Short mmCIF file of C-alpha atoms in Angstrom, two decimals:
data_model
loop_
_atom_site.label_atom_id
_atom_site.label_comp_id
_atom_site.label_asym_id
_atom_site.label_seq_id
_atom_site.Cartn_x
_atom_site.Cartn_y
_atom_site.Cartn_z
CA UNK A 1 82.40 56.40 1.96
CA UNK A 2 80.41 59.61 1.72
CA UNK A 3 81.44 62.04 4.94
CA UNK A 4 78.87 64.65 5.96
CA UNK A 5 80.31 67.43 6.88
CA UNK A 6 79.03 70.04 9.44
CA UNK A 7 79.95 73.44 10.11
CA UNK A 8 81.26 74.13 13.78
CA UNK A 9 79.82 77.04 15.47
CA UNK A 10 81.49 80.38 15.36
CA UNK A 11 84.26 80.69 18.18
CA UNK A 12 84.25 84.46 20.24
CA UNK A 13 86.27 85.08 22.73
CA UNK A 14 85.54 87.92 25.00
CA UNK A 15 88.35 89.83 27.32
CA UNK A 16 87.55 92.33 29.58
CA UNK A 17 86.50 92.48 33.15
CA UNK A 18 84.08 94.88 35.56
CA UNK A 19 80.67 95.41 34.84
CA UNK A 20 80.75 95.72 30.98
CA UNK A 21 81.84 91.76 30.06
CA UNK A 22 78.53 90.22 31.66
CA UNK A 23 76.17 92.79 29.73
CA UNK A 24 77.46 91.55 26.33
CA UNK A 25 78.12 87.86 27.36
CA UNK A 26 74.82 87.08 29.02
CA UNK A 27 73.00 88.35 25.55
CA UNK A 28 76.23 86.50 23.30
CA UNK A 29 75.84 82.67 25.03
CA UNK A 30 72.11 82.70 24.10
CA UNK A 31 73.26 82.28 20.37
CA UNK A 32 74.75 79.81 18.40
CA UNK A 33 78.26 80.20 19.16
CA UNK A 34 80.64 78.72 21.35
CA UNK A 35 81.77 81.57 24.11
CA UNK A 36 85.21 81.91 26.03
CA UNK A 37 85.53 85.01 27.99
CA UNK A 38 88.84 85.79 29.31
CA UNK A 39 88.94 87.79 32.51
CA UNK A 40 91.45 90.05 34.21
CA UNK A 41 92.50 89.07 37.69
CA UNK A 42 93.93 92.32 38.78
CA UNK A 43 91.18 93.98 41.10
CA UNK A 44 92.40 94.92 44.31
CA UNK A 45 89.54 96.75 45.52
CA UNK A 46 86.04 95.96 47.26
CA UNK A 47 85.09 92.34 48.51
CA UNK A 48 87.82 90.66 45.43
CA UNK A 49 90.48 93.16 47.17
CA UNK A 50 89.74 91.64 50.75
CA UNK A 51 89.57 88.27 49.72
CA UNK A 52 92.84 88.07 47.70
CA UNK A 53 94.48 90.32 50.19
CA UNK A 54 93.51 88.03 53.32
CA UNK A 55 94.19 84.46 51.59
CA UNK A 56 96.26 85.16 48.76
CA UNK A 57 93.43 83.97 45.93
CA UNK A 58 92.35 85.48 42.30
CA UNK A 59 90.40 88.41 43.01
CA UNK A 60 87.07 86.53 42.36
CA UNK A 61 84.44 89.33 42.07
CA UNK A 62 84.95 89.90 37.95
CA UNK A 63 84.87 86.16 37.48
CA UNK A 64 82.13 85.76 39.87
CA UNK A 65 80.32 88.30 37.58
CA UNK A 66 80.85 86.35 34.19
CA UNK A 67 79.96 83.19 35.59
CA UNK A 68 76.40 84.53 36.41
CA UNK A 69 76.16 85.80 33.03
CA UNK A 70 76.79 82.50 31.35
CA UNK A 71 75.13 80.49 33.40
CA UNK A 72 71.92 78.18 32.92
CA UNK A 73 71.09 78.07 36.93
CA UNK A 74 67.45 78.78 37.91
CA UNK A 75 66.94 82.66 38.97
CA UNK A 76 67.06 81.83 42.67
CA UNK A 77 70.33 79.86 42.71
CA UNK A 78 71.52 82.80 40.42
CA UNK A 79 70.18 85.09 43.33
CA UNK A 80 71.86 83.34 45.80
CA UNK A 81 75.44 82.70 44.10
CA UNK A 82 75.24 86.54 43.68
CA UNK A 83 73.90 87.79 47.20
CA UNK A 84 76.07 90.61 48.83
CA UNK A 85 75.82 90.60 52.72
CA UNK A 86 74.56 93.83 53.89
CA UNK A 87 76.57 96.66 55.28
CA UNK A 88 75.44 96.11 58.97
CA UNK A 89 76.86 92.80 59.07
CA UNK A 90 80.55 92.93 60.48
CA UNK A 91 82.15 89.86 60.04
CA UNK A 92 80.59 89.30 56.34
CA UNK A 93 80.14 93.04 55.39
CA UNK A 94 79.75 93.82 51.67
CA UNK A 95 81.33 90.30 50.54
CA UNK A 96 79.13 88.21 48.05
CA UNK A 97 78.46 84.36 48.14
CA UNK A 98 79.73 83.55 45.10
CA UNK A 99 83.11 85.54 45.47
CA UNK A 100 83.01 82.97 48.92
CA UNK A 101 82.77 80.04 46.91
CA UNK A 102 85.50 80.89 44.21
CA UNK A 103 87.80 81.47 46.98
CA UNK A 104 86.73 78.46 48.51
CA UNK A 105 87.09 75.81 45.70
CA UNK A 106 90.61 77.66 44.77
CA UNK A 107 92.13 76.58 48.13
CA UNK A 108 90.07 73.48 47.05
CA UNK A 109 91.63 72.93 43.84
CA UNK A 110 95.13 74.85 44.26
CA UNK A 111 94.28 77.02 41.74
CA UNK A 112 91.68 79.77 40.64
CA UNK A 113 91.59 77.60 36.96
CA UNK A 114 90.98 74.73 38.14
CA UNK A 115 87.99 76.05 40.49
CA UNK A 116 86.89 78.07 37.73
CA UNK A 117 86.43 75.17 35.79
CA UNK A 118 84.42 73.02 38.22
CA UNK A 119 82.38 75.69 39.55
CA UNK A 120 81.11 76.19 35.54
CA UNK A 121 79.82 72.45 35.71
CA UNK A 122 78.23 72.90 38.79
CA UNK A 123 76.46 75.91 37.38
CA UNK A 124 75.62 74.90 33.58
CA UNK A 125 78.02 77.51 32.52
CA UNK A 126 77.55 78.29 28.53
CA UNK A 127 80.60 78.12 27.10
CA UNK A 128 84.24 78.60 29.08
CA UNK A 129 85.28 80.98 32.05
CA UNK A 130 89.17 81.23 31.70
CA UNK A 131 91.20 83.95 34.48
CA UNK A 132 93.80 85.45 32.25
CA UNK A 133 96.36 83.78 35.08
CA UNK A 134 96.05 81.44 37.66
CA UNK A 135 97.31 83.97 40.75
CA UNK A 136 96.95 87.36 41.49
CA UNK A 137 98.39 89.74 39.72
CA UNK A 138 99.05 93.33 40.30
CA UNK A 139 98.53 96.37 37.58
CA UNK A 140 100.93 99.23 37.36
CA UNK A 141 100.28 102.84 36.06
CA UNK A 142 102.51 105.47 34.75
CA UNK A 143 100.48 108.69 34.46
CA UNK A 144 101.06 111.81 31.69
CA UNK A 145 103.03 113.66 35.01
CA UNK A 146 105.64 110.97 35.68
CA UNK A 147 104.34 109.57 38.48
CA UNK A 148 103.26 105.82 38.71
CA UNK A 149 100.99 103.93 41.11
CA UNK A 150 100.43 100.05 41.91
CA UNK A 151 96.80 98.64 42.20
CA UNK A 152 93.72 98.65 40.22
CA UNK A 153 91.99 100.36 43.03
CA UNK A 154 94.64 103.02 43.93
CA UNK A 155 95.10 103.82 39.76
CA UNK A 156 91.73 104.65 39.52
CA UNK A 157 90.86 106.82 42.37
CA UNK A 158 93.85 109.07 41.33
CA UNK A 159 91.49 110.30 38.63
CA UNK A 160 94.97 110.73 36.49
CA UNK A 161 95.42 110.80 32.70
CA UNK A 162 97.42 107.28 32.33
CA UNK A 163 100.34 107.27 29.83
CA UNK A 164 100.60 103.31 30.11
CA UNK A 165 99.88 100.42 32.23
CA UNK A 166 101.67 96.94 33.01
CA UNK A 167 101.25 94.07 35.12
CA UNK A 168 103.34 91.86 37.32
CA UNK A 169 103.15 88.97 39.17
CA UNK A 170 102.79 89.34 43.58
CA UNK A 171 106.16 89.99 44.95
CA UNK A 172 105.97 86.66 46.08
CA UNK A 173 105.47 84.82 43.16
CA UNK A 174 107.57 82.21 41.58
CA UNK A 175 107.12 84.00 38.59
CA UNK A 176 109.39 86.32 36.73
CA UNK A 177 106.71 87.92 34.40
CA UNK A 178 103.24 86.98 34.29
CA UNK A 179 101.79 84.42 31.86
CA UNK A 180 98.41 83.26 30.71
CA UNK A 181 97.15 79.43 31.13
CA UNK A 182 97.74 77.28 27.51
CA UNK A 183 93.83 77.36 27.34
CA UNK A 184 93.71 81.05 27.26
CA UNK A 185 96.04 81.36 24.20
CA UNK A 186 94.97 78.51 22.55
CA UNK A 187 91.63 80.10 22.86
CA UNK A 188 92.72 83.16 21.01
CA UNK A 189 94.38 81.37 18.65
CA UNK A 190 91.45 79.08 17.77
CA UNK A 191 88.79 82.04 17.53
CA UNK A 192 86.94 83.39 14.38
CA UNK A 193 85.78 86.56 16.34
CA UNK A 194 87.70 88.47 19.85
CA UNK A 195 85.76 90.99 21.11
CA UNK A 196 87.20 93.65 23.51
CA UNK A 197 85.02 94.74 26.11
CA UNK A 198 82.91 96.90 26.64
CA UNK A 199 84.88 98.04 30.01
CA UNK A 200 87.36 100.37 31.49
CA UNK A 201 90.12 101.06 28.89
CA UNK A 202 92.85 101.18 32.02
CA UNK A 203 91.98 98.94 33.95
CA UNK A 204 89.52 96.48 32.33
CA UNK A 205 90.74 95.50 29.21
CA UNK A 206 94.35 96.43 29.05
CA UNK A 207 95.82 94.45 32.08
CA UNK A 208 94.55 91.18 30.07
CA UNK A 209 96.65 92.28 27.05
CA UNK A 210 99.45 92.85 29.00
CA UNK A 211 100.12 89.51 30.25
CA UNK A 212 102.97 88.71 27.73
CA UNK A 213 101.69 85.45 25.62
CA UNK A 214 98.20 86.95 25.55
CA UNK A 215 99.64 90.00 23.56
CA UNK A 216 101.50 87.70 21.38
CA UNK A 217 98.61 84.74 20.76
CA UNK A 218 96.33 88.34 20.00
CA UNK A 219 98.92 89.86 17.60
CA UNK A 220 98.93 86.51 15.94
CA UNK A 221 95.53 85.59 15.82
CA UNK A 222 93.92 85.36 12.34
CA UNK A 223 90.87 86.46 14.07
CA UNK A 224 88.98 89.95 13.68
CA UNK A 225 89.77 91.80 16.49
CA UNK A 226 86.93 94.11 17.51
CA UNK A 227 86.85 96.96 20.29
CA UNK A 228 83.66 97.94 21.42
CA UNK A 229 84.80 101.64 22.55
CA UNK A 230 83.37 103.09 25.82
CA UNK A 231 80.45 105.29 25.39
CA UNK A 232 81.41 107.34 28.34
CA UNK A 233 84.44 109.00 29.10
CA UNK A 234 86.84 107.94 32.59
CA UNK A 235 87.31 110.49 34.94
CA UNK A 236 90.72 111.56 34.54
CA UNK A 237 91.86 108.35 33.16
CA UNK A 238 90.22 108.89 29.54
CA UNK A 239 89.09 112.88 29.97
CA UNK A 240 88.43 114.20 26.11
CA UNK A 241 89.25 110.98 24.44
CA UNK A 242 87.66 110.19 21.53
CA UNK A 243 87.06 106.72 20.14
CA UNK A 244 90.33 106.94 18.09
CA UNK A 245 92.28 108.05 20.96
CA UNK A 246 90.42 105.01 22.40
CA UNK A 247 91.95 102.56 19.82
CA UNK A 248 95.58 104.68 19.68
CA UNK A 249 96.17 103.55 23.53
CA UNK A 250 95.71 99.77 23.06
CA UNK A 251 97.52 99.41 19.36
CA UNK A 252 100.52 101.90 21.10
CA UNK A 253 100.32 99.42 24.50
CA UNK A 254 100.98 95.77 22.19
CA UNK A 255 103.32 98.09 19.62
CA UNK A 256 100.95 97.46 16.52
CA UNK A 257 97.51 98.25 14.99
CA UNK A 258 96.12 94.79 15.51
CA UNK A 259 92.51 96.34 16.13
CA UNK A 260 90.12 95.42 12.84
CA UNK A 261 87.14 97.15 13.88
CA UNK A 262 85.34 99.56 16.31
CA UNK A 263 82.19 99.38 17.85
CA UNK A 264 81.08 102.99 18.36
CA UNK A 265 77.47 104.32 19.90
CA UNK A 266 75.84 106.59 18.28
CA UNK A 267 72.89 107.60 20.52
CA UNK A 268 72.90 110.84 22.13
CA UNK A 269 73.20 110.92 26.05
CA UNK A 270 71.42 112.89 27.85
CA UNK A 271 73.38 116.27 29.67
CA UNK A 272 71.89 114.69 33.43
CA UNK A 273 73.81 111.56 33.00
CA UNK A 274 77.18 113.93 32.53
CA UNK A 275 77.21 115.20 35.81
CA UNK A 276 79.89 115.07 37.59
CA UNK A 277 78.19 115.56 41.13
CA UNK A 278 76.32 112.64 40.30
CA UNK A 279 78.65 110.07 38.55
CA UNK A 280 81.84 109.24 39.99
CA UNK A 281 84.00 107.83 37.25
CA UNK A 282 82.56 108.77 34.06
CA UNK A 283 82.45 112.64 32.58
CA UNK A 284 81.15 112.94 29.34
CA UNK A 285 79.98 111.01 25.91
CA UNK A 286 83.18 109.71 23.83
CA UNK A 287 83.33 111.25 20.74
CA UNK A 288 83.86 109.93 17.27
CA UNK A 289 86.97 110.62 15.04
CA UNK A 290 85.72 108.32 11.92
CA UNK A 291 89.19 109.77 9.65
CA UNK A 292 91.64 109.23 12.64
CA UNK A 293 90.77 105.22 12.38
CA UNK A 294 90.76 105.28 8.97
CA UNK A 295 93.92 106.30 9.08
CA UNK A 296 95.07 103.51 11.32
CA UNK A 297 92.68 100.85 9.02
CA UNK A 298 90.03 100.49 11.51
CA UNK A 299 86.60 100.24 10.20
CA UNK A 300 83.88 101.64 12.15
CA UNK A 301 80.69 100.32 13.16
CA UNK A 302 78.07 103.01 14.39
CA UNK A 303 75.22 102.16 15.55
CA UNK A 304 72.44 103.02 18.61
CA UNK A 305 74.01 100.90 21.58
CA UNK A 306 72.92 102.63 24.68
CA UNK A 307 70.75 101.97 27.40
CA UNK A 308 70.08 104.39 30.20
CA UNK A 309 69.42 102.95 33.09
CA UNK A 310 69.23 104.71 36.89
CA UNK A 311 72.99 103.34 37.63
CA UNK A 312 74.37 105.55 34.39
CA UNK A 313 74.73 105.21 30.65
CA UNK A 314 75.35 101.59 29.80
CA UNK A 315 76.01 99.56 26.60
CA UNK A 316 72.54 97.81 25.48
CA UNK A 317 73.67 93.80 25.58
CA UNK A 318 71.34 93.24 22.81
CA UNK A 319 71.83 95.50 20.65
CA UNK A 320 75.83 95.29 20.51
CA UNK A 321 75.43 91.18 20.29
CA UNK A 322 73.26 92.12 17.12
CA UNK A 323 76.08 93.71 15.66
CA UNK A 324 78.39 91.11 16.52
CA UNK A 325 76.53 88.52 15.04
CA UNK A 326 76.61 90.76 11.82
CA UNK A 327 80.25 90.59 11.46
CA UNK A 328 80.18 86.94 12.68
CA UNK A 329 77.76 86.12 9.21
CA UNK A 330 80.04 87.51 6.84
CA UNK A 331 82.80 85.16 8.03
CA UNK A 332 83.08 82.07 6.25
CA UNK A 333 83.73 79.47 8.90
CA UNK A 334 85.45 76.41 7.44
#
Protein backbone atom coordinates (compact mmCIF):
# COMPACT_ATOMS: atom_id res chain seq x y z
CA UNK A 1 0.00 0.00 0.00
CA UNK A 2 1.13 3.41 -1.20
CA UNK A 3 1.73 5.84 2.13
CA UNK A 4 1.50 9.59 1.52
CA UNK A 5 3.70 11.21 3.32
CA UNK A 6 3.44 14.81 4.71
CA UNK A 7 5.88 17.08 6.03
CA UNK A 8 5.26 18.23 9.76
CA UNK A 9 5.54 21.82 10.40
CA UNK A 10 8.75 23.35 11.56
CA UNK A 11 9.11 23.09 15.50
CA UNK A 12 10.58 26.67 17.37
CA UNK A 13 10.89 26.94 20.60
CA UNK A 14 11.24 30.30 22.13
CA UNK A 15 12.94 31.02 25.81
CA UNK A 16 13.02 34.17 27.26
CA UNK A 17 10.76 36.19 29.43
CA UNK A 18 9.79 40.21 30.00
CA UNK A 19 8.60 42.23 27.37
CA UNK A 20 10.76 40.98 24.40
CA UNK A 21 9.20 37.09 24.09
CA UNK A 22 5.53 38.36 23.21
CA UNK A 23 6.86 40.87 20.42
CA UNK A 24 8.45 37.97 18.45
CA UNK A 25 5.86 35.23 19.42
CA UNK A 26 2.67 37.10 18.64
CA UNK A 27 4.21 37.76 14.88
CA UNK A 28 5.92 33.76 14.98
CA UNK A 29 2.30 31.77 15.84
CA UNK A 30 0.69 33.51 12.82
CA UNK A 31 2.90 31.18 10.57
CA UNK A 32 3.08 27.78 9.77
CA UNK A 33 4.93 26.41 12.56
CA UNK A 34 4.20 24.80 15.64
CA UNK A 35 5.35 27.32 18.69
CA UNK A 36 6.56 26.38 22.34
CA UNK A 37 7.83 29.24 24.28
CA UNK A 38 9.55 28.48 27.40
CA UNK A 39 9.34 31.10 30.11
CA UNK A 40 11.41 32.02 33.14
CA UNK A 41 9.63 32.00 36.46
CA UNK A 42 12.05 34.04 38.41
CA UNK A 43 10.45 37.65 38.66
CA UNK A 44 10.17 38.86 41.99
CA UNK A 45 9.18 42.27 41.31
CA UNK A 46 5.83 44.26 40.47
CA UNK A 47 2.27 42.54 40.63
CA UNK A 48 4.21 38.64 39.77
CA UNK A 49 6.50 39.68 42.94
CA UNK A 50 3.31 40.28 45.20
CA UNK A 51 1.49 37.48 44.06
CA UNK A 52 4.19 34.77 44.46
CA UNK A 53 5.37 36.47 47.59
CA UNK A 54 1.75 36.45 49.30
CA UNK A 55 0.63 32.77 48.11
CA UNK A 56 3.66 31.10 47.21
CA UNK A 57 2.69 30.73 43.17
CA UNK A 58 4.88 31.11 39.75
CA UNK A 59 5.38 34.64 39.31
CA UNK A 60 2.58 34.84 36.62
CA UNK A 61 3.10 38.27 34.96
CA UNK A 62 5.81 36.90 32.08
CA UNK A 63 3.52 33.98 31.42
CA UNK A 64 0.53 36.07 31.58
CA UNK A 65 2.33 38.13 28.83
CA UNK A 66 3.02 35.12 26.36
CA UNK A 67 -0.27 33.78 26.71
CA UNK A 68 -1.79 37.05 25.25
CA UNK A 69 0.59 36.88 22.53
CA UNK A 70 -0.41 33.45 21.38
CA UNK A 71 -3.70 33.63 21.84
CA UNK A 72 -6.79 33.51 19.34
CA UNK A 73 -9.31 35.36 21.97
CA UNK A 74 -11.37 38.27 20.55
CA UNK A 75 -9.61 41.84 21.33
CA UNK A 76 -11.93 42.53 24.26
CA UNK A 77 -11.42 39.26 26.16
CA UNK A 78 -7.66 39.95 25.29
CA UNK A 79 -8.34 43.48 26.91
CA UNK A 80 -9.78 42.16 29.76
CA UNK A 81 -7.35 39.07 30.59
CA UNK A 82 -4.71 41.88 30.38
CA UNK A 83 -6.38 44.86 32.41
CA UNK A 84 -4.10 46.37 35.22
CA UNK A 85 -6.18 47.94 38.12
CA UNK A 86 -5.33 51.48 38.48
CA UNK A 87 -3.01 52.99 41.00
CA UNK A 88 -5.83 54.58 43.16
CA UNK A 89 -7.28 51.35 43.89
CA UNK A 90 -5.82 49.92 47.28
CA UNK A 91 -6.74 46.59 47.71
CA UNK A 92 -6.15 45.67 43.81
CA UNK A 93 -3.45 48.35 43.04
CA UNK A 94 -1.31 47.77 39.92
CA UNK A 95 -2.20 43.86 39.77
CA UNK A 96 -3.58 42.59 36.33
CA UNK A 97 -6.56 40.13 35.73
CA UNK A 98 -4.87 37.69 34.06
CA UNK A 99 -1.85 37.45 36.57
CA UNK A 100 -5.31 36.86 39.05
CA UNK A 101 -6.39 34.07 37.12
CA UNK A 102 -2.95 32.19 36.74
CA UNK A 103 -2.65 32.37 40.37
CA UNK A 104 -6.01 31.29 40.71
CA UNK A 105 -6.17 28.07 38.55
CA UNK A 106 -2.50 27.15 40.10
CA UNK A 107 -4.03 26.75 43.60
CA UNK A 108 -6.71 25.18 41.29
CA UNK A 109 -4.61 22.71 39.69
CA UNK A 110 -1.58 22.36 42.29
CA UNK A 111 0.63 23.53 39.94
CA UNK A 112 1.54 26.61 37.65
CA UNK A 113 1.88 23.68 34.56
CA UNK A 114 -0.95 22.31 34.93
CA UNK A 115 -2.93 25.82 35.02
CA UNK A 116 -0.83 26.92 32.31
CA UNK A 117 -2.05 24.29 30.31
CA UNK A 118 -5.82 24.70 30.84
CA UNK A 119 -5.85 28.31 30.81
CA UNK A 120 -4.24 27.90 26.91
CA UNK A 121 -7.53 25.89 26.01
CA UNK A 122 -9.64 28.25 27.48
CA UNK A 123 -7.95 30.94 25.48
CA UNK A 124 -7.21 29.25 21.91
CA UNK A 125 -3.61 29.48 22.73
CA UNK A 126 -1.37 28.84 19.35
CA UNK A 127 0.93 26.50 20.09
CA UNK A 128 2.31 25.58 23.92
CA UNK A 129 3.00 27.88 27.05
CA UNK A 130 5.53 25.78 29.19
CA UNK A 131 7.09 27.71 32.79
CA UNK A 132 10.66 26.57 32.74
CA UNK A 133 9.58 24.94 36.43
CA UNK A 134 6.58 24.33 38.11
CA UNK A 135 7.43 26.66 41.48
CA UNK A 136 9.11 29.67 42.07
CA UNK A 137 12.37 29.99 41.72
CA UNK A 138 14.83 32.51 42.82
CA UNK A 139 17.91 34.06 40.57
CA UNK A 140 21.26 34.79 42.06
CA UNK A 141 23.93 37.35 40.88
CA UNK A 142 27.57 37.60 41.40
CA UNK A 143 28.71 41.02 40.13
CA UNK A 144 32.48 42.00 38.52
CA UNK A 145 33.16 43.52 42.46
CA UNK A 146 32.51 40.31 44.42
CA UNK A 147 29.47 41.03 45.72
CA UNK A 148 26.27 38.91 44.99
CA UNK A 149 22.55 39.65 45.35
CA UNK A 150 19.27 37.36 45.38
CA UNK A 151 16.15 38.42 43.28
CA UNK A 152 15.41 39.41 39.84
CA UNK A 153 14.17 42.68 41.09
CA UNK A 154 16.98 43.53 43.61
CA UNK A 155 19.83 42.33 40.67
CA UNK A 156 18.61 44.73 38.46
CA UNK A 157 18.15 47.88 40.31
CA UNK A 158 21.84 47.51 41.48
CA UNK A 159 22.65 48.74 37.99
CA UNK A 160 25.96 46.35 38.47
CA UNK A 161 28.14 44.74 35.78
CA UNK A 162 27.11 40.87 36.49
CA UNK A 163 29.98 38.33 36.31
CA UNK A 164 27.37 35.33 36.43
CA UNK A 165 23.99 34.36 37.46
CA UNK A 166 22.30 31.06 38.94
CA UNK A 167 19.12 29.93 40.15
CA UNK A 168 17.75 27.94 43.01
CA UNK A 169 14.81 26.57 44.17
CA UNK A 170 12.67 28.69 47.43
CA UNK A 171 14.31 27.81 50.62
CA UNK A 172 11.44 25.85 51.18
CA UNK A 173 11.38 23.67 48.45
CA UNK A 174 11.61 19.98 48.33
CA UNK A 175 14.04 20.45 45.82
CA UNK A 176 17.76 20.24 45.91
CA UNK A 177 18.47 22.06 42.53
CA UNK A 178 15.96 23.24 40.25
CA UNK A 179 14.65 21.23 37.28
CA UNK A 180 12.55 21.81 34.22
CA UNK A 181 9.10 19.80 33.53
CA UNK A 182 9.79 16.53 30.90
CA UNK A 183 7.74 18.70 28.37
CA UNK A 184 10.15 21.49 28.47
CA UNK A 185 13.18 19.29 27.52
CA UNK A 186 11.51 17.15 25.38
CA UNK A 187 10.54 20.30 23.67
CA UNK A 188 14.09 21.30 23.10
CA UNK A 189 15.01 18.17 22.14
CA UNK A 190 12.28 17.75 19.50
CA UNK A 191 12.87 21.35 17.87
CA UNK A 192 14.29 22.22 14.35
CA UNK A 193 14.77 25.94 15.38
CA UNK A 194 15.37 27.61 19.45
CA UNK A 195 15.32 31.03 19.42
CA UNK A 196 16.71 33.10 22.36
CA UNK A 197 14.92 36.08 23.14
CA UNK A 198 14.90 39.06 22.40
CA UNK A 199 15.09 40.07 26.34
CA UNK A 200 17.30 40.98 29.18
CA UNK A 201 20.59 39.00 28.88
CA UNK A 202 20.66 38.74 33.02
CA UNK A 203 17.72 38.26 33.86
CA UNK A 204 15.52 37.19 30.91
CA UNK A 205 17.10 34.63 29.14
CA UNK A 206 19.83 33.27 31.30
CA UNK A 207 17.83 32.10 34.45
CA UNK A 208 15.94 29.62 31.87
CA UNK A 209 19.36 28.15 30.86
CA UNK A 210 20.34 27.76 34.15
CA UNK A 211 17.88 25.35 35.33
CA UNK A 212 20.20 22.25 35.04
CA UNK A 213 18.37 19.74 32.39
CA UNK A 214 17.43 22.77 30.29
CA UNK A 215 21.25 23.51 29.81
CA UNK A 216 21.85 19.96 29.08
CA UNK A 217 18.58 19.12 26.62
CA UNK A 218 20.05 22.78 24.86
CA UNK A 219 23.71 21.60 24.67
CA UNK A 220 22.31 18.48 23.15
CA UNK A 221 19.85 19.63 20.90
CA UNK A 222 20.52 19.06 17.17
CA UNK A 223 18.68 22.21 16.73
CA UNK A 224 20.13 25.71 15.48
CA UNK A 225 20.40 27.70 18.31
CA UNK A 226 19.83 31.37 17.51
CA UNK A 227 20.30 34.58 19.84
CA UNK A 228 18.60 37.49 18.83
CA UNK A 229 21.13 40.03 20.66
CA UNK A 230 19.66 43.12 22.45
CA UNK A 231 19.71 46.22 20.46
CA UNK A 232 20.13 48.31 23.51
CA UNK A 233 22.56 48.15 26.08
CA UNK A 234 21.48 47.32 30.22
CA UNK A 235 22.27 49.83 32.53
CA UNK A 236 25.09 48.60 34.39
CA UNK A 237 24.29 45.06 33.79
CA UNK A 238 25.52 45.03 29.97
CA UNK A 239 27.31 48.79 29.88
CA UNK A 240 29.73 48.72 26.53
CA UNK A 241 28.88 45.24 25.51
CA UNK A 242 28.91 44.45 22.19
CA UNK A 243 26.96 41.68 20.49
CA UNK A 244 29.96 39.28 20.92
CA UNK A 245 30.37 40.08 24.44
CA UNK A 246 26.60 39.38 24.22
CA UNK A 247 27.11 35.75 22.98
CA UNK A 248 30.62 35.27 25.24
CA UNK A 249 28.30 35.53 28.55
CA UNK A 250 25.77 32.79 27.64
CA UNK A 251 28.37 30.15 25.83
CA UNK A 252 30.85 30.99 29.20
CA UNK A 253 27.41 30.50 31.59
CA UNK A 254 26.51 26.56 29.94
CA UNK A 255 30.63 26.04 29.51
CA UNK A 256 30.42 25.75 25.58
CA UNK A 257 29.77 27.67 22.32
CA UNK A 258 26.43 26.05 21.63
CA UNK A 259 25.13 29.44 20.00
CA UNK A 260 24.80 28.86 15.89
CA UNK A 261 23.76 32.18 14.99
CA UNK A 262 23.15 35.88 15.95
CA UNK A 263 20.49 38.06 15.21
CA UNK A 264 22.01 41.55 15.17
CA UNK A 265 20.11 45.11 14.25
CA UNK A 266 21.49 47.11 12.13
CA UNK A 267 19.40 50.33 12.14
CA UNK A 268 20.75 53.33 13.63
CA UNK A 269 19.03 54.68 16.90
CA UNK A 270 18.45 57.80 17.35
CA UNK A 271 20.88 59.91 20.21
CA UNK A 272 17.14 60.95 22.14
CA UNK A 273 16.35 57.39 22.78
CA UNK A 274 20.05 57.11 24.64
CA UNK A 275 19.28 59.26 27.32
CA UNK A 276 19.82 58.34 30.36
CA UNK A 277 17.44 60.96 32.13
CA UNK A 278 14.86 59.51 30.13
CA UNK A 279 15.34 55.65 30.01
CA UNK A 280 15.87 53.80 33.05
CA UNK A 281 17.50 50.54 32.14
CA UNK A 282 18.90 50.85 28.81
CA UNK A 283 22.13 53.26 27.83
CA UNK A 284 23.21 53.00 24.51
CA UNK A 285 22.97 50.94 20.96
CA UNK A 286 24.93 47.42 21.21
CA UNK A 287 27.57 47.36 18.97
CA UNK A 288 28.71 44.79 16.49
CA UNK A 289 32.02 42.76 16.69
CA UNK A 290 31.34 40.58 13.31
CA UNK A 291 35.37 38.89 13.77
CA UNK A 292 34.91 38.25 17.58
CA UNK A 293 31.89 35.64 16.58
CA UNK A 294 33.62 34.42 13.90
CA UNK A 295 36.01 33.48 15.99
CA UNK A 296 33.70 31.59 18.27
CA UNK A 297 31.74 30.07 14.82
CA UNK A 298 28.78 32.20 15.12
CA UNK A 299 27.33 33.43 11.97
CA UNK A 300 25.77 36.70 11.92
CA UNK A 301 22.60 37.85 10.66
CA UNK A 302 22.30 41.76 10.21
CA UNK A 303 19.56 43.14 9.30
CA UNK A 304 17.06 46.46 10.06
CA UNK A 305 15.06 45.10 13.22
CA UNK A 306 14.06 48.14 15.10
CA UNK A 307 11.06 49.86 15.86
CA UNK A 308 10.89 53.07 17.81
CA UNK A 309 8.14 53.43 19.58
CA UNK A 310 7.32 56.26 22.57
CA UNK A 311 8.16 53.43 25.37
CA UNK A 312 12.00 53.11 23.82
CA UNK A 313 13.83 51.27 21.08
CA UNK A 314 12.20 47.91 20.55
CA UNK A 315 12.81 44.85 18.31
CA UNK A 316 10.25 45.05 15.18
CA UNK A 317 8.18 41.47 15.68
CA UNK A 318 7.88 41.32 12.04
CA UNK A 319 10.72 41.94 10.79
CA UNK A 320 12.89 39.51 13.12
CA UNK A 321 10.05 36.58 12.44
CA UNK A 322 11.03 37.32 8.67
CA UNK A 323 14.40 36.40 9.36
CA UNK A 324 13.54 33.50 11.28
CA UNK A 325 11.51 32.05 8.81
CA UNK A 326 14.64 32.49 6.47
CA UNK A 327 16.75 30.21 8.41
CA UNK A 328 13.68 27.97 9.09
CA UNK A 329 13.50 27.42 4.81
CA UNK A 330 16.88 26.32 4.45
CA UNK A 331 16.28 23.48 6.92
CA UNK A 332 15.27 20.35 5.49
CA UNK A 333 12.60 19.04 7.80
CA UNK A 334 12.26 15.27 7.51
Amino acid sequence: MKEIMEKRRPRVVVIGGGTGLPVVLNSLHKQDVDVTAVVTVADDGGSSGIIRNYINVVPPGDIRNVMAALSRLSPLELKVFQYRFEANDNFFSGHAIGNLIIAALTEMEHGVFGAVQELSEMMHVDGHVYPVANEPLVLHAEFTDGTQLAGEAEITAAHKQIKRVWVTPQPDSDDEIAKAMPAVTDAILGADLIVLGPGSLFTSILPNLMVSNVGEAIMHTPAEVVYICNIMTQKGETDHFTDADHVQVLNKHLGANFVDTVLVNTERVPEDYMDWKRWNEVSTKVTSDTDALTRMGVRSIRANLLQLRDAGAFHDGTKVVAELMKLLAHKHIQ
